[in-house]
Amino acid sequence: MPLIPEEPQIHESAQGPRATPASGRTAPTPRPVPGPRPAAPPRPGRPGPLRPAPPVQRTPHDVAVAKPGVPGPAVPAAAATPAPASASAAPQIQLIPASAAGALDAAEEAVDLLLESGRAPGEVLVITTGEHHPWAAHELSFGEAAYWAQHDAGDDVFYAAATAVSRAASRPVVVVAVNGGSAAAAAEALPLAHARAGALLIVCGDPQQINSVLGAGV
């Protein structure tokens, strides 16, 4: 009588690893999607980013100072990319409270947020009232002709001292770091910076000093 082969038995151990039930898995935490980031060359001499207090928009004659010590992004994306202004429209003004020692760091963080929000590097001019920004000091070591040639190229963020604002061309966004210098230098630089800003002026420094200057100068 022929033997009937037994039906092969599949042992539980040969079935491969058991799938983990969906309920036992931890879903990854969703991360916010940042806005478009233009590829910008690194700016030498920058310290690590420090988050300043959030700036508050104001009209030229009605300054609203952000509360110091409140964490959060310094420049909201909606404010960093305003609608194109007409030639006769006054730029928006934002104030980031900072000490003279921290004004440059606050300005650098504002620039980073502007670029992350979609601003092109060539749209941003940074002005310092005290010491030169490290990038400006480095580039000036090769001579003023090479330094100003980069300004004229208009393809990257440009850093200038307050004493050179009159030579700088207008850009959509101007960031001023009140990082020292005389009160007279700041009083002269801020109105000029306001005149150079096409859409947005960001000022990092002592709110009382900035308000007294901008209130009378714009």
Tab-separated table of C-alpha atoms in Angstrom:
chain	number	residue	atom	x	y	z
A	1	MET	CA	0.000	0.000	0.000
A	2	PRO	CA	1.640	3.334	-1.067
A	3	LEU	CA	2.592	5.711	1.645
A	4	ILE	CA	0.916	9.078	1.605
A	5	PRO	CA	3.456	11.796	2.428
A	6	GLU	CA	2.521	13.770	5.445
A	7	GLU	CA	1.558	17.366	4.947
A	8	PRO	CA	4.548	19.513	5.885
A	9	GLN	CA	4.134	21.271	9.193
A	10	ILE	CA	5.119	24.888	9.550
A	11	HIS	CA	6.523	25.408	12.969
A	12	GLU	CA	5.840	28.660	14.660
A	13	SER	CA	9.579	29.348	14.972
A	14	ALA	CA	9.967	29.219	11.178
A	15	GLN	CA	7.370	31.811	10.430
A	16	GLY	CA	9.798	34.653	10.834
A	17	PRO	CA	9.633	37.469	13.364
A	18	ARG	CA	6.220	38.567	14.426
A	19	ALA	CA	5.199	42.012	13.268
A	20	THR	CA	4.905	44.520	16.049
A	21	PRO	CA	1.303	45.665	16.385
A	22	ALA	CA	0.745	49.199	15.214
A	23	SER	CA	-0.581	50.123	18.626
A	24	GLY	CA	2.733	49.215	20.228
A	25	ARG	CA	4.800	51.579	18.110
A	26	THR	CA	5.533	55.176	18.976
A	27	ALA	CA	4.682	57.524	16.124
A	28	PRO	CA	7.484	59.981	15.328
A	29	THR	CA	6.904	63.541	16.464
A	30	PRO	CA	6.126	65.731	13.420
A	31	ARG	CA	8.642	68.499	12.790
A	32	PRO	CA	7.723	71.897	11.400
A	33	VAL	CA	8.709	72.484	7.821
A	34	PRO	CA	10.781	75.654	7.518
A	35	GLY	CA	10.390	78.083	4.678
A	36	PRO	CA	12.666	77.983	1.634
A	37	ARG	CA	16.340	78.471	2.447
A	38	PRO	CA	18.460	80.136	-0.215
A	39	ALA	CA	21.980	78.795	-0.460
A	40	ALA	CA	24.098	81.526	1.080
A	41	PRO	CA	27.887	81.315	1.490
A	42	PRO	CA	29.040	81.245	5.100
A	43	ARG	CA	29.913	84.566	6.635
A	44	PRO	CA	33.295	84.346	8.397
A	45	GLY	CA	33.785	85.345	11.984
A	46	ARG	CA	30.250	84.584	13.164
A	47	PRO	CA	29.603	83.181	16.619
A	48	GLY	CA	26.951	80.513	17.162
A	49	PRO	CA	23.341	81.700	16.890
A	50	LEU	CA	21.777	83.241	19.930
A	51	ARG	CA	18.021	83.760	19.938
A	52	PRO	CA	17.136	87.361	20.805
A	53	ALA	CA	13.815	88.457	22.174
A	54	PRO	CA	11.097	88.616	19.504
A	55	PRO	CA	10.892	91.932	17.690
A	56	VAL	CA	7.648	93.820	17.469
A	57	GLN	CA	6.564	95.696	14.380
A	58	ARG	CA	5.817	99.370	14.769
A	59	THR	CA	4.870	102.283	12.649
A	60	PRO	CA	7.520	104.974	12.230
A	61	HIS	CA	5.871	107.184	14.873
A	62	ASP	CA	4.560	104.537	17.240
A	63	VAL	CA	7.281	102.268	18.598
A	64	ALA	CA	6.256	99.027	20.279
A	65	VAL	CA	9.082	97.462	22.254
A	66	ALA	CA	9.182	93.691	22.643
A	67	LYS	CA	9.242	92.412	26.212
A	68	PRO	CA	12.823	91.421	27.055
A	69	GLY	CA	13.479	87.857	28.121
A	70	VAL	CA	10.535	86.297	26.235
A	71	PRO	CA	11.818	83.322	24.205
A	72	GLY	CA	10.790	82.723	20.631
A	73	PRO	CA	11.858	83.542	17.081
A	74	ALA	CA	13.230	87.039	16.632
A	75	VAL	CA	11.731	87.881	13.258
A	76	PRO	CA	8.392	86.272	12.308
A	77	ALA	CA	8.302	84.982	8.748
A	78	ALA	CA	5.292	87.134	7.911
A	79	ALA	CA	7.136	90.244	9.033
A	80	ALA	CA	10.441	89.233	7.460
A	81	THR	CA	8.876	88.962	4.006
A	82	PRO	CA	6.492	91.889	3.674
A	83	ALA	CA	4.744	92.682	0.436
A	84	PRO	CA	6.824	94.819	-1.932
A	85	ALA	CA	6.495	98.435	-0.920
A	86	SER	CA	6.125	101.284	-3.316
A	87	ALA	CA	8.874	103.839	-3.595
A	88	SER	CA	6.924	106.328	-1.514
A	89	ALA	CA	5.892	103.908	1.270
A	90	ALA	CA	7.835	104.022	4.517
A	91	PRO	CA	9.525	100.757	5.548
A	92	GLN	CA	8.280	98.728	8.476
A	93	ILE	CA	10.389	99.126	11.602
A	94	GLN	CA	11.168	96.350	14.076
A	95	LEU	CA	13.019	96.818	17.337
A	96	ILE	CA	14.977	94.023	19.027
A	97	PRO	CA	15.997	95.094	22.553
A	98	ALA	CA	19.664	94.288	23.176
A	99	SER	CA	22.624	95.630	25.085
A	100	ALA	CA	25.553	97.137	23.217
A	101	ALA	CA	27.488	93.915	23.839
A	102	GLY	CA	24.655	91.732	22.511
A	103	ALA	CA	23.443	93.898	19.627
A	104	LEU	CA	25.676	92.268	17.019
A	105	ASP	CA	24.583	88.756	17.993
A	106	ALA	CA	20.937	89.859	17.830
A	107	ALA	CA	21.518	91.344	14.373
A	108	GLU	CA	23.173	88.144	13.157
A	109	GLU	CA	20.250	86.068	14.387
A	110	ALA	CA	17.840	88.415	12.626
A	111	VAL	CA	19.810	87.963	9.386
A	112	ASP	CA	19.676	84.171	9.744
A	113	LEU	CA	15.911	84.266	10.184
A	114	LEU	CA	15.498	86.574	7.204
A	115	LEU	CA	17.432	84.173	4.984
A	116	GLU	CA	15.489	81.179	6.317
A	117	SER	CA	12.266	83.046	5.536
A	118	GLY	CA	13.237	83.358	1.881
A	119	ARG	CA	15.092	86.658	1.667
A	120	ALA	CA	17.963	86.626	-0.802
A	121	PRO	CA	21.356	87.469	0.770
A	122	GLY	CA	21.792	90.389	-1.605
A	123	GLU	CA	18.651	92.034	-0.198
A	124	VAL	CA	20.168	92.562	3.265
A	125	LEU	CA	22.464	95.340	4.502
A	126	VAL	CA	23.849	95.229	8.067
A	127	ILE	CA	25.145	98.398	9.726
A	128	THR	CA	27.185	98.577	12.936
A	129	THR	CA	27.539	101.752	15.020
A	130	GLY	CA	30.493	100.468	17.066
A	131	GLU	CA	33.152	97.949	16.095
A	132	HIS	CA	33.168	96.526	12.579
A	133	HIS	CA	31.469	93.220	11.995
A	134	PRO	CA	34.207	90.517	11.724
A	135	TRP	CA	33.358	89.959	8.041
A	136	ALA	CA	33.793	93.663	7.251
A	137	ALA	CA	37.060	93.833	9.190
A	138	HIS	CA	38.353	90.792	7.280
A	139	GLU	CA	37.369	92.092	3.855
A	140	LEU	CA	38.700	95.589	4.538
A	141	SER	CA	42.111	94.040	5.217
A	142	PHE	CA	42.329	93.427	1.432
A	143	GLY	CA	41.639	97.067	0.656
A	144	GLU	CA	38.600	99.279	0.263
A	145	ALA	CA	38.364	98.722	-3.498
A	146	ALA	CA	37.843	94.967	-3.093
A	147	TYR	CA	35.517	95.533	-0.160
A	148	TRP	CA	33.203	97.928	-2.010
A	149	ALA	CA	33.319	95.763	-5.141
A	150	GLN	CA	31.469	93.114	-3.144
A	151	HIS	CA	28.892	95.726	-2.163
A	152	ASP	CA	28.405	96.697	-5.803
A	153	ALA	CA	28.022	93.036	-6.830
A	154	GLY	CA	24.961	92.871	-4.578
A	155	ASP	CA	24.890	89.070	-4.332
A	156	ASP	CA	25.496	88.629	-0.595
A	157	VAL	CA	24.753	90.176	2.778
A	158	PHE	CA	26.889	93.298	3.107
A	159	TYR	CA	28.246	94.636	6.404
A	160	ALA	CA	29.193	98.296	6.770
A	161	ALA	CA	30.118	100.703	9.515
A	162	ALA	CA	27.759	103.558	10.371
A	163	THR	CA	30.302	106.015	9.031
A	164	ALA	CA	29.975	104.418	5.574
A	165	VAL	CA	26.167	104.308	5.376
A	166	SER	CA	26.057	107.286	3.033
A	167	ARG	CA	28.067	105.288	0.481
A	168	ALA	CA	25.930	102.132	0.744
A	169	ALA	CA	23.103	101.628	-1.731
A	170	SER	CA	19.517	100.996	-0.670
A	171	ARG	CA	18.426	97.409	-0.045
A	172	PRO	CA	15.019	95.936	0.780
A	173	VAL	CA	16.087	95.094	4.344
A	174	VAL	CA	18.503	97.022	6.559
A	175	VAL	CA	19.588	95.667	9.957
A	176	VAL	CA	21.287	98.059	12.393
A	177	ALA	CA	23.321	96.794	15.358
A	178	VAL	CA	23.748	99.604	17.907
A	179	ASN	CA	26.834	97.898	19.318
A	180	GLY	CA	28.616	100.919	20.718
A	181	GLY	CA	30.038	104.106	19.360
A	182	SER	CA	28.942	107.576	20.334
A	183	ALA	CA	25.335	108.607	20.756
A	184	ALA	CA	25.894	111.104	17.951
A	185	ALA	CA	27.023	108.326	15.602
A	186	ALA	CA	23.876	106.306	16.315
A	187	ALA	CA	21.696	109.399	15.970
A	188	GLU	CA	23.193	110.031	12.535
A	189	ALA	CA	23.203	106.401	11.366
A	190	LEU	CA	19.614	105.446	12.212
A	191	PRO	CA	17.838	108.010	9.989
A	192	LEU	CA	20.241	107.155	7.146
A	193	ALA	CA	19.557	103.442	7.649
A	194	HIS	CA	15.831	104.176	7.569
A	195	ALA	CA	16.280	105.982	4.260
A	196	ARG	CA	18.244	103.009	2.827
A	197	ALA	CA	15.603	100.412	3.822
A	198	GLY	CA	13.145	99.665	1.050
A	199	ALA	CA	10.717	97.433	2.970
A	200	LEU	CA	12.008	96.632	6.458
A	201	LEU	CA	14.311	98.237	9.035
A	202	ILE	CA	15.409	96.107	12.008
A	203	VAL	CA	17.248	97.869	14.835
A	204	CYS	CA	19.012	95.929	17.610
A	205	GLY	CA	19.949	97.975	20.664
A	206	ASP	CA	18.721	99.987	23.628
A	207	PRO	CA	15.001	100.716	23.102
A	208	GLN	CA	15.052	104.110	24.821
A	209	GLN	CA	17.944	105.353	22.688
A	210	ILE	CA	16.460	103.987	19.481
A	211	ASN	CA	13.014	105.428	20.141
A	212	SER	CA	14.410	108.852	20.919
A	213	VAL	CA	16.391	108.880	17.668
A	214	LEU	CA	13.816	107.347	15.330
A	215	GLY	CA	10.959	109.293	16.858
A	216	ALA	CA	12.637	112.534	15.900
A	217	GLY	CA	14.446	111.371	12.774
A	218	VAL	CA	11.716	109.641	10.731
